[in-house]
Amino acid sequence: MKNGAPIKIAKWSAINQDPVPTGIIILDYSPATIVKGDRIKVKLRINPSGFKVTKENIELDAWYSDTYFFEDGKSQTRASYVTPSDYYELVNIEPDKNEKDEELEGQWIATIQSKGTGNYRNLSELSFVVNYTDMKGNIQQVSCLYSIPIETVPTVNEGVAFSYSKVQTIYAEENTANPYIVFIDPHTYRNSQNKVWRYKWDFITHVDTEQNDEELTADIASLYDGHYISFMPNLNNAIWEGVKDNIAKKASSLVNIRLMDSAGNHKELELPITYCPSDIELKLNLSATEVNKYLNGSYFINIGKELEEYGLTQDFMSNLSITALFGGLEVGWWDEFPLLIDGWEIINENKEFEPVAEAWVTDEVNAGMETPEDEIATVSIDVTSTAQESTTVFSLVSLKIKLPIMIVDTD
């Protein structure tokens, strides 16, 4: 008492004070792989159980990050870049519940979404930090002692490429149908330490094809072990009769291929499955006036325009990532015809497809001359390819071309 008056003593009470977080525990530290743009859920326990977690008082803590960028194999440079800041965002925090939809005291579910633009793969170690305000009004933090490894992988549309020839020959061997091959090639990614990573076929969770089942039979079983999809022509169907019998120059049947990843992203290809005959004859009408200009020399015959009608355009191999191209020449028994085909090239100096036969002019030619049957030269074009990381070689084009010559008068 002071001067006979009672003294009031203020007492601090902790009854209304919010619980102070003391620890964060990640309940499952298993590494997680997500497709770019997708989400994962991580279960947490926050001690004490009475502390209320909100999106405003919890945040991600990135301990480590390593990014692999897509490389364009043609230019050997990075084809796209990622926003240099956060690759992940905490988009939601909610109480964990049991099967009866009852909240589990002290347990929470954090939803993390990957983010960032461009074609990339990221590896990160993520943890959590809880913020709270102490009695003095200062913001304090409680950190989790452990992290969870998270991998973000590209979407299927970014991670693979379709590889195929724009035309194939109808036969692989005599009277044996040649399956049309569409390779699924994984893209390559590289980090700042020059380490390489490739997209994995396992990230493709679903494959669909649409085709005329009377004309083609699809086989998708070889995707995961052989890294390709194939379509077998039904040789009994009328659409292929012309190329089988060398009446039609080419025939096509439209297909659609759709690949899907776990996040629902898809990559599609609409492709005309195009076949040409395996054996053809191109009758070459050559001007006597022009040929005689090259007497005792070489006369070059470009048959590129003729082969375009069979689907063998200059770019028919442009969608193949791995290609082997061969040309062959079978010379007939040369006797009387004054124009001998003795050379055959199918690639020009710019490494473009350009089929050119070389003929030696031994004597003057006259209109009306034509190659005797036993002196006709036969040239060949063979294209093979293989899937990446595979040793299985597929014959895509195996074409033999007879080149009879008729000398005409153009005057």
Short mmCIF file of C-alpha atoms in Angstrom, two decimals:
data_model
loop_
_atom_site.label_atom_id
_atom_site.label_comp_id
_atom_site.label_asym_id
_atom_site.label_seq_id
_atom_site.Cartn_x
_atom_site.Cartn_y
_atom_site.Cartn_z
CA MET A 1 0.00 0.00 0.00
CA LYS A 2 1.13 3.51 -0.64
CA ASN A 3 -0.38 6.36 1.35
CA GLY A 4 -3.02 3.89 2.40
CA ALA A 5 -4.04 3.22 -1.26
CA PRO A 6 -3.83 -0.31 -2.69
CA ILE A 7 -1.32 -0.96 -5.50
CA LYS A 8 -2.62 -2.78 -8.61
CA ILE A 9 -0.16 -5.37 -9.91
CA ALA A 10 -0.54 -6.25 -13.63
CA LYS A 11 -0.26 -9.92 -14.36
CA TRP A 12 0.66 -11.34 -17.83
CA SER A 13 -1.39 -14.31 -18.76
CA ALA A 14 -0.43 -16.84 -21.51
CA ILE A 15 -3.97 -18.10 -21.72
CA ASN A 16 -4.75 -16.15 -24.90
CA GLN A 17 -1.27 -16.34 -26.43
CA ASP A 18 -1.16 -18.34 -29.73
CA PRO A 19 1.03 -21.46 -29.61
CA VAL A 20 4.58 -20.92 -30.78
CA PRO A 21 5.83 -23.39 -33.43
CA THR A 22 8.80 -25.43 -32.29
CA GLY A 23 9.42 -27.79 -35.18
CA ILE A 24 8.49 -28.95 -38.70
CA ILE A 25 8.63 -32.57 -39.72
CA ILE A 26 8.23 -33.82 -43.30
CA LEU A 27 6.38 -37.12 -42.95
CA ASP A 28 7.57 -38.59 -46.25
CA TYR A 29 11.05 -37.80 -47.59
CA SER A 30 10.72 -39.97 -50.69
CA PRO A 31 12.06 -38.27 -53.86
CA ALA A 32 9.29 -36.93 -56.08
CA THR A 33 9.18 -36.48 -59.86
CA ILE A 34 6.62 -34.15 -61.40
CA VAL A 35 5.94 -32.92 -64.90
CA LYS A 36 6.53 -29.22 -65.44
CA GLY A 37 3.43 -27.28 -64.44
CA ASP A 38 2.07 -30.15 -62.33
CA ARG A 39 1.63 -30.32 -58.54
CA ILE A 40 2.62 -32.61 -55.69
CA LYS A 41 1.34 -32.86 -52.13
CA VAL A 42 3.72 -33.14 -49.17
CA LYS A 43 2.53 -34.18 -45.70
CA LEU A 44 3.89 -32.22 -42.73
CA ARG A 45 3.64 -32.22 -38.99
CA ILE A 46 3.92 -28.87 -37.20
CA ASN A 47 4.64 -28.91 -33.47
CA PRO A 48 2.89 -28.04 -31.27
CA SER A 49 -0.32 -29.33 -32.77
CA GLY A 50 -2.27 -26.24 -31.79
CA PHE A 51 -0.33 -23.94 -34.12
CA LYS A 52 -2.49 -22.87 -37.06
CA VAL A 53 -0.65 -22.96 -40.37
CA THR A 54 -1.73 -20.67 -43.19
CA LYS A 55 -0.37 -19.91 -46.64
CA GLU A 56 0.84 -16.60 -45.23
CA ASN A 57 2.99 -18.04 -42.42
CA ILE A 58 4.68 -20.95 -44.19
CA GLU A 59 7.04 -20.81 -47.15
CA LEU A 60 9.33 -23.00 -49.21
CA ASP A 61 13.04 -23.07 -48.49
CA ALA A 62 15.14 -24.13 -51.50
CA TRP A 63 18.39 -25.71 -50.34
CA TYR A 64 19.69 -26.72 -53.75
CA SER A 65 18.79 -26.27 -57.41
CA ASP A 66 20.33 -27.60 -60.63
CA THR A 67 18.77 -26.99 -64.03
CA TYR A 68 19.32 -28.83 -67.30
CA PHE A 69 18.43 -26.90 -70.45
CA PHE A 70 17.18 -28.36 -73.70
CA GLU A 71 19.79 -28.40 -76.44
CA ASP A 72 18.98 -28.17 -80.11
CA GLY A 73 21.19 -30.84 -81.62
CA LYS A 74 21.40 -29.01 -84.93
CA SER A 75 22.79 -25.78 -83.55
CA GLN A 76 24.46 -27.15 -80.40
CA THR A 77 23.17 -24.17 -78.44
CA ARG A 78 20.55 -23.73 -75.78
CA ALA A 79 17.26 -23.38 -77.54
CA SER A 80 15.32 -21.86 -74.64
CA TYR A 81 15.87 -20.43 -71.19
CA VAL A 82 14.16 -20.62 -67.83
CA THR A 83 13.15 -17.74 -65.60
CA PRO A 84 16.15 -17.62 -63.22
CA SER A 85 14.03 -17.31 -60.07
CA ASP A 86 11.90 -19.89 -58.24
CA TYR A 87 11.08 -23.17 -59.97
CA TYR A 88 8.48 -24.08 -57.37
CA GLU A 89 5.65 -22.35 -55.57
CA LEU A 90 3.69 -23.27 -52.45
CA VAL A 91 0.13 -22.83 -53.69
CA ASN A 92 -1.88 -24.28 -50.80
CA ILE A 93 -1.69 -25.53 -47.22
CA GLU A 94 -4.58 -27.41 -45.65
CA PRO A 95 -5.22 -29.71 -42.68
CA ASP A 96 -4.62 -33.40 -43.27
CA LYS A 97 -7.67 -35.62 -42.80
CA ASN A 98 -8.38 -39.27 -42.14
CA GLU A 99 -10.71 -41.54 -44.08
CA LYS A 100 -13.66 -40.19 -42.12
CA ASP A 101 -12.81 -36.65 -43.25
CA GLU A 102 -11.71 -35.74 -39.73
CA GLU A 103 -8.80 -33.35 -39.34
CA LEU A 104 -5.59 -34.90 -38.01
CA GLU A 105 -4.33 -32.64 -35.27
CA GLY A 106 -0.98 -31.05 -36.08
CA GLN A 107 -0.77 -32.58 -39.57
CA TRP A 108 -0.91 -30.55 -42.76
CA ILE A 109 -0.75 -31.06 -46.52
CA ALA A 110 1.35 -28.63 -48.55
CA THR A 111 0.68 -28.39 -52.30
CA ILE A 112 3.70 -27.46 -54.38
CA GLN A 113 3.51 -26.49 -58.05
CA SER A 114 6.45 -26.39 -60.43
CA LYS A 115 6.84 -23.21 -62.41
CA GLY A 116 9.20 -21.52 -64.83
CA THR A 117 9.10 -21.11 -68.59
CA GLY A 118 11.10 -22.83 -71.30
CA ASN A 119 12.11 -26.41 -71.94
CA TYR A 120 14.10 -27.64 -68.94
CA ARG A 121 14.61 -30.25 -66.24
CA ASN A 122 15.23 -29.14 -62.64
CA LEU A 123 16.54 -30.93 -59.55
CA SER A 124 15.92 -29.26 -56.20
CA GLU A 125 16.05 -29.94 -52.48
CA LEU A 126 13.03 -28.27 -50.89
CA SER A 127 12.24 -27.68 -47.25
CA PHE A 128 9.85 -25.49 -45.24
CA VAL A 129 10.02 -22.47 -42.95
CA VAL A 130 7.25 -21.33 -40.59
CA ASN A 131 7.07 -17.67 -39.59
CA TYR A 132 5.50 -16.39 -36.38
CA THR A 133 5.41 -13.18 -34.35
CA ASP A 134 6.86 -13.28 -30.85
CA MET A 135 5.64 -11.39 -27.77
CA LYS A 136 7.70 -8.36 -28.72
CA GLY A 137 6.21 -8.19 -32.19
CA ASN A 138 9.30 -9.52 -33.94
CA ILE A 139 8.99 -12.05 -36.74
CA GLN A 140 10.75 -15.32 -35.97
CA GLN A 141 11.32 -18.40 -38.11
CA VAL A 142 11.36 -22.11 -37.47
CA SER A 143 13.05 -24.24 -40.13
CA CYS A 144 12.65 -27.88 -41.00
CA LEU A 145 15.85 -29.85 -40.43
CA TYR A 146 15.44 -31.99 -43.55
CA SER A 147 14.53 -31.55 -47.21
CA ILE A 148 12.73 -33.50 -49.91
CA PRO A 149 14.33 -34.11 -53.35
CA ILE A 150 12.07 -32.97 -56.19
CA GLU A 151 12.65 -33.39 -59.90
CA THR A 152 10.71 -31.44 -62.51
CA VAL A 153 10.79 -32.97 -65.99
CA PRO A 154 9.65 -31.51 -69.33
CA THR A 155 6.20 -32.17 -70.72
CA VAL A 156 5.96 -34.96 -73.29
CA ASN A 157 5.46 -32.33 -75.97
CA GLU A 158 8.83 -30.82 -75.04
CA GLY A 159 10.69 -34.01 -74.21
CA VAL A 160 10.47 -36.10 -77.38
CA ALA A 161 10.45 -35.77 -81.16
CA PHE A 162 8.88 -37.94 -83.83
CA SER A 163 11.41 -39.29 -86.34
CA TYR A 164 10.28 -40.86 -89.61
CA SER A 165 10.80 -41.02 -93.37
CA LYS A 166 8.16 -39.27 -95.44
CA VAL A 167 7.94 -42.32 -97.69
CA GLN A 168 8.89 -45.99 -97.46
CA THR A 169 8.99 -48.75 -100.03
CA ILE A 170 6.12 -51.22 -99.78
CA TYR A 171 8.35 -54.28 -99.46
CA ALA A 172 11.16 -54.97 -97.02
CA GLU A 173 12.01 -58.18 -98.84
CA GLU A 174 10.35 -59.83 -101.80
CA ASN A 175 6.59 -59.97 -101.14
CA THR A 176 7.10 -59.11 -97.44
CA ALA A 177 5.30 -56.01 -96.18
CA ASN A 178 7.59 -53.29 -94.88
CA PRO A 179 6.35 -51.88 -91.52
CA TYR A 180 6.22 -48.09 -91.42
CA ILE A 181 8.43 -46.96 -88.54
CA VAL A 182 7.91 -43.84 -86.42
CA PHE A 183 10.75 -43.44 -83.93
CA ILE A 184 10.19 -41.64 -80.62
CA ASP A 185 13.44 -39.77 -79.95
CA PRO A 186 14.17 -38.27 -76.50
CA HIS A 187 15.58 -34.77 -76.32
CA THR A 188 18.93 -34.05 -74.68
CA TYR A 189 19.42 -31.57 -71.84
CA ARG A 190 22.62 -30.16 -70.33
CA ASN A 191 23.44 -28.31 -67.09
CA SER A 192 26.11 -25.71 -66.34
CA GLN A 193 28.61 -28.47 -65.46
CA ASN A 194 28.08 -29.97 -68.93
CA LYS A 195 26.30 -33.03 -67.53
CA VAL A 196 23.82 -34.60 -69.91
CA TRP A 197 20.32 -35.87 -69.17
CA ARG A 198 17.80 -37.38 -71.62
CA TYR A 199 14.07 -37.52 -71.41
CA LYS A 200 12.88 -41.00 -70.44
CA TRP A 201 10.25 -43.01 -72.29
CA ASP A 202 8.81 -44.03 -68.90
CA PHE A 203 7.44 -40.50 -68.59
CA ILE A 204 5.06 -41.36 -71.45
CA THR A 205 2.11 -42.92 -69.64
CA HIS A 206 -0.33 -43.45 -72.50
CA VAL A 207 -0.19 -43.99 -76.27
CA ASP A 208 -3.11 -43.76 -78.70
CA THR A 209 -3.19 -44.28 -82.45
CA GLU A 210 -6.00 -43.72 -84.91
CA GLN A 211 -5.87 -45.36 -88.32
CA ASN A 212 -7.99 -47.20 -90.84
CA ASP A 213 -7.71 -50.70 -89.40
CA GLU A 214 -8.53 -52.26 -92.75
CA GLU A 215 -5.51 -50.57 -94.32
CA LEU A 216 -3.00 -50.56 -91.45
CA THR A 217 -2.30 -52.40 -88.20
CA ALA A 218 -0.68 -50.33 -85.44
CA ASP A 219 1.86 -51.76 -83.00
CA ILE A 220 2.61 -49.63 -79.93
CA ALA A 221 4.12 -52.43 -77.80
CA SER A 222 7.62 -51.58 -79.00
CA LEU A 223 7.60 -48.02 -77.65
CA TYR A 224 9.21 -48.68 -74.27
CA ASP A 225 11.81 -51.27 -75.27
CA GLY A 226 12.37 -50.45 -78.95
CA HIS A 227 11.55 -46.72 -78.86
CA TYR A 228 9.34 -46.74 -81.92
CA ILE A 229 5.76 -47.27 -83.10
CA SER A 230 5.01 -49.16 -86.32
CA PHE A 231 2.19 -49.52 -88.82
CA MET A 232 1.94 -52.66 -90.94
CA PRO A 233 0.16 -52.31 -94.30
CA ASN A 234 -2.51 -54.87 -95.07
CA LEU A 235 -1.33 -55.94 -98.51
CA ASN A 236 -4.74 -57.41 -99.31
CA ASN A 237 -6.37 -53.99 -99.09
CA ALA A 238 -7.10 -52.24 -102.38
CA ILE A 239 -5.30 -49.05 -101.35
CA TRP A 240 -1.90 -50.78 -101.68
CA GLU A 241 -2.63 -52.74 -104.86
CA GLY A 242 -1.22 -50.06 -107.13
CA VAL A 243 2.16 -49.77 -105.42
CA LYS A 244 2.40 -53.54 -105.03
CA ASP A 245 1.91 -54.06 -108.75
CA ASN A 246 3.94 -50.97 -109.75
CA ILE A 247 0.89 -49.35 -111.30
CA ALA A 248 0.59 -46.44 -108.86
CA LYS A 249 3.57 -44.26 -107.97
CA LYS A 250 2.53 -43.92 -104.32
CA ALA A 251 -0.36 -44.47 -101.93
CA SER A 252 -1.15 -43.07 -98.48
CA SER A 253 -3.26 -43.81 -95.42
CA LEU A 254 -3.66 -41.15 -92.72
CA VAL A 255 -2.83 -41.94 -89.07
CA ASN A 256 -2.80 -39.95 -85.85
CA ILE A 257 -0.40 -40.66 -82.99
CA ARG A 258 -0.95 -39.24 -79.51
CA LEU A 259 1.47 -39.53 -76.59
CA MET A 260 0.44 -38.48 -73.07
CA ASP A 261 2.33 -37.90 -69.82
CA SER A 262 1.17 -38.20 -66.21
CA ALA A 263 0.09 -34.54 -66.10
CA GLY A 264 -2.22 -34.92 -69.09
CA ASN A 265 0.03 -33.12 -71.55
CA HIS A 266 0.10 -34.65 -75.00
CA LYS A 267 2.13 -34.66 -78.19
CA GLU A 268 0.36 -35.43 -81.45
CA LEU A 269 1.39 -36.28 -84.98
CA GLU A 270 -0.92 -36.52 -87.97
CA LEU A 271 0.99 -38.42 -90.62
CA PRO A 272 0.13 -39.78 -94.06
CA ILE A 273 1.68 -43.26 -94.10
CA THR A 274 3.04 -43.19 -97.65
CA TYR A 275 4.39 -46.12 -99.63
CA CYS A 276 5.94 -46.31 -103.08
CA PRO A 277 6.84 -49.40 -105.13
CA SER A 278 10.06 -51.24 -104.36
CA ASP A 279 10.96 -51.69 -108.05
CA ILE A 280 10.31 -49.04 -110.66
CA GLU A 281 11.31 -48.23 -114.21
CA LEU A 282 12.06 -44.68 -115.34
CA LYS A 283 12.26 -44.36 -119.09
CA LEU A 284 14.68 -41.54 -119.88
CA ASN A 285 13.97 -39.59 -123.07
CA LEU A 286 17.22 -37.82 -123.91
CA SER A 287 17.79 -35.28 -126.64
CA ALA A 288 20.22 -36.44 -129.32
CA THR A 289 21.43 -32.86 -129.75
CA GLU A 290 22.21 -32.48 -126.05
CA VAL A 291 23.86 -35.87 -125.61
CA ASN A 292 26.13 -35.39 -128.63
CA LYS A 293 27.57 -32.26 -127.04
CA TYR A 294 29.29 -34.58 -124.55
CA LEU A 295 30.83 -37.03 -127.03
CA ASN A 296 33.72 -38.91 -125.37
CA GLY A 297 32.73 -37.38 -122.07
CA SER A 298 30.24 -37.66 -119.22
CA TYR A 299 26.59 -36.75 -119.53
CA PHE A 300 24.75 -36.25 -116.22
CA ILE A 301 21.10 -37.24 -115.84
CA ASN A 302 19.22 -35.82 -112.83
CA ILE A 303 16.16 -37.94 -112.03
CA GLY A 304 15.10 -35.95 -108.96
CA LYS A 305 11.88 -34.65 -110.54
CA GLU A 306 10.85 -38.13 -111.62
CA LEU A 307 11.43 -39.54 -108.12
CA GLU A 308 9.44 -36.71 -106.51
CA GLU A 309 6.34 -38.29 -108.02
CA TYR A 310 7.08 -41.39 -105.93
CA GLY A 311 7.41 -39.35 -102.73
CA LEU A 312 11.22 -39.21 -102.76
CA THR A 313 11.43 -35.44 -102.55
CA GLN A 314 14.62 -33.64 -101.62
CA ASP A 315 13.47 -33.46 -97.99
CA PHE A 316 11.89 -36.92 -97.60
CA MET A 317 14.50 -37.80 -94.94
CA SER A 318 14.41 -34.43 -93.13
CA ASN A 319 12.41 -35.79 -90.17
CA LEU A 320 14.86 -38.61 -89.47
CA SER A 321 17.38 -37.94 -86.71
CA ILE A 322 19.63 -40.88 -87.59
CA THR A 323 20.05 -41.79 -91.25
CA ALA A 324 22.23 -44.01 -93.39
CA LEU A 325 21.83 -43.54 -97.14
CA PHE A 326 23.32 -45.84 -99.76
CA GLY A 327 23.32 -45.85 -103.54
CA GLY A 328 24.09 -48.82 -105.76
CA LEU A 329 24.63 -49.40 -109.48
CA GLU A 330 24.23 -52.55 -111.54
CA VAL A 331 25.54 -52.11 -115.07
CA GLY A 332 24.14 -54.31 -117.83
CA TRP A 333 26.24 -56.12 -120.41
CA TRP A 334 27.55 -53.20 -122.46
CA ASP A 335 27.89 -53.91 -126.15
CA GLU A 336 26.36 -51.63 -128.77
CA PHE A 337 24.48 -48.77 -127.13
CA PRO A 338 26.69 -45.63 -127.22
CA LEU A 339 25.56 -44.32 -123.83
CA LEU A 340 26.85 -46.24 -120.82
CA ILE A 341 25.60 -45.40 -117.31
CA ASP A 342 28.69 -45.96 -115.19
CA GLY A 343 28.15 -43.63 -112.23
CA TRP A 344 25.43 -42.99 -109.64
CA GLU A 345 25.34 -40.32 -106.93
CA ILE A 346 22.45 -39.55 -104.60
CA ILE A 347 23.91 -36.80 -102.37
CA ASN A 348 25.20 -33.46 -103.67
CA GLU A 349 28.00 -31.32 -102.25
CA ASN A 350 25.52 -29.64 -99.88
CA LYS A 351 24.61 -33.06 -98.47
CA GLU A 352 21.15 -32.86 -99.99
CA PHE A 353 19.31 -35.69 -101.68
CA GLU A 354 19.94 -35.27 -105.40
CA PRO A 355 19.90 -38.46 -107.52
CA VAL A 356 22.14 -38.12 -110.57
CA ALA A 357 23.23 -40.84 -113.00
CA GLU A 358 26.46 -40.38 -114.94
CA ALA A 359 26.63 -41.74 -118.50
CA TRP A 360 29.69 -42.00 -120.72
CA VAL A 361 29.03 -41.02 -124.34
CA THR A 362 31.15 -43.37 -126.46
CA ASP A 363 29.74 -42.49 -129.87
CA GLU A 364 27.29 -40.16 -131.54
CA VAL A 365 23.66 -40.94 -130.83
CA ASN A 366 20.68 -40.65 -133.14
CA ALA A 367 16.96 -40.25 -132.54
CA GLY A 368 15.21 -43.57 -132.22
CA MET A 369 18.04 -45.36 -130.43
CA GLU A 370 17.10 -47.14 -127.21
CA THR A 371 18.91 -49.28 -124.68
CA PRO A 372 18.82 -53.02 -125.43
CA GLU A 373 17.20 -54.96 -122.59
CA ASP A 374 20.43 -56.65 -121.51
CA GLU A 375 22.28 -53.30 -121.38
CA ILE A 376 19.81 -51.44 -119.13
CA ALA A 377 21.43 -50.15 -115.95
CA THR A 378 19.73 -50.53 -112.57
CA VAL A 379 20.43 -48.10 -109.73
CA SER A 380 19.31 -48.42 -106.12
CA ILE A 381 18.49 -46.20 -103.15
CA ASP A 382 18.60 -47.63 -99.64
CA VAL A 383 17.72 -45.71 -96.48
CA THR A 384 18.14 -47.22 -93.03
CA SER A 385 17.65 -45.74 -89.59
CA THR A 386 17.59 -46.66 -85.93
CA ALA A 387 16.11 -45.34 -82.71
CA GLN A 388 18.33 -43.41 -80.33
CA GLU A 389 20.06 -45.66 -77.79
CA SER A 390 19.23 -48.70 -79.92
CA THR A 391 21.25 -50.96 -82.20
CA THR A 392 18.32 -52.32 -84.20
CA VAL A 393 18.55 -51.12 -87.81
CA PHE A 394 15.40 -50.73 -89.92
CA SER A 395 15.29 -50.66 -93.70
CA LEU A 396 12.93 -47.84 -94.60
CA VAL A 397 13.59 -47.47 -98.31
CA SER A 398 14.93 -50.24 -100.53
CA LEU A 399 14.29 -49.05 -104.05
CA LYS A 400 15.59 -50.42 -107.34
CA ILE A 401 15.25 -48.26 -110.45
CA LYS A 402 15.71 -49.49 -114.01
CA LEU A 403 16.90 -46.73 -116.35
CA PRO A 404 16.18 -47.56 -120.00
CA ILE A 405 17.18 -44.74 -122.37
CA MET A 406 15.36 -43.55 -125.48
CA ILE A 407 17.10 -41.03 -127.75
CA VAL A 408 14.70 -38.47 -129.19
CA ASP A 409 15.07 -35.64 -131.67
CA THR A 410 14.12 -32.31 -130.11
CA ASP A 411 14.90 -30.17 -133.15
#
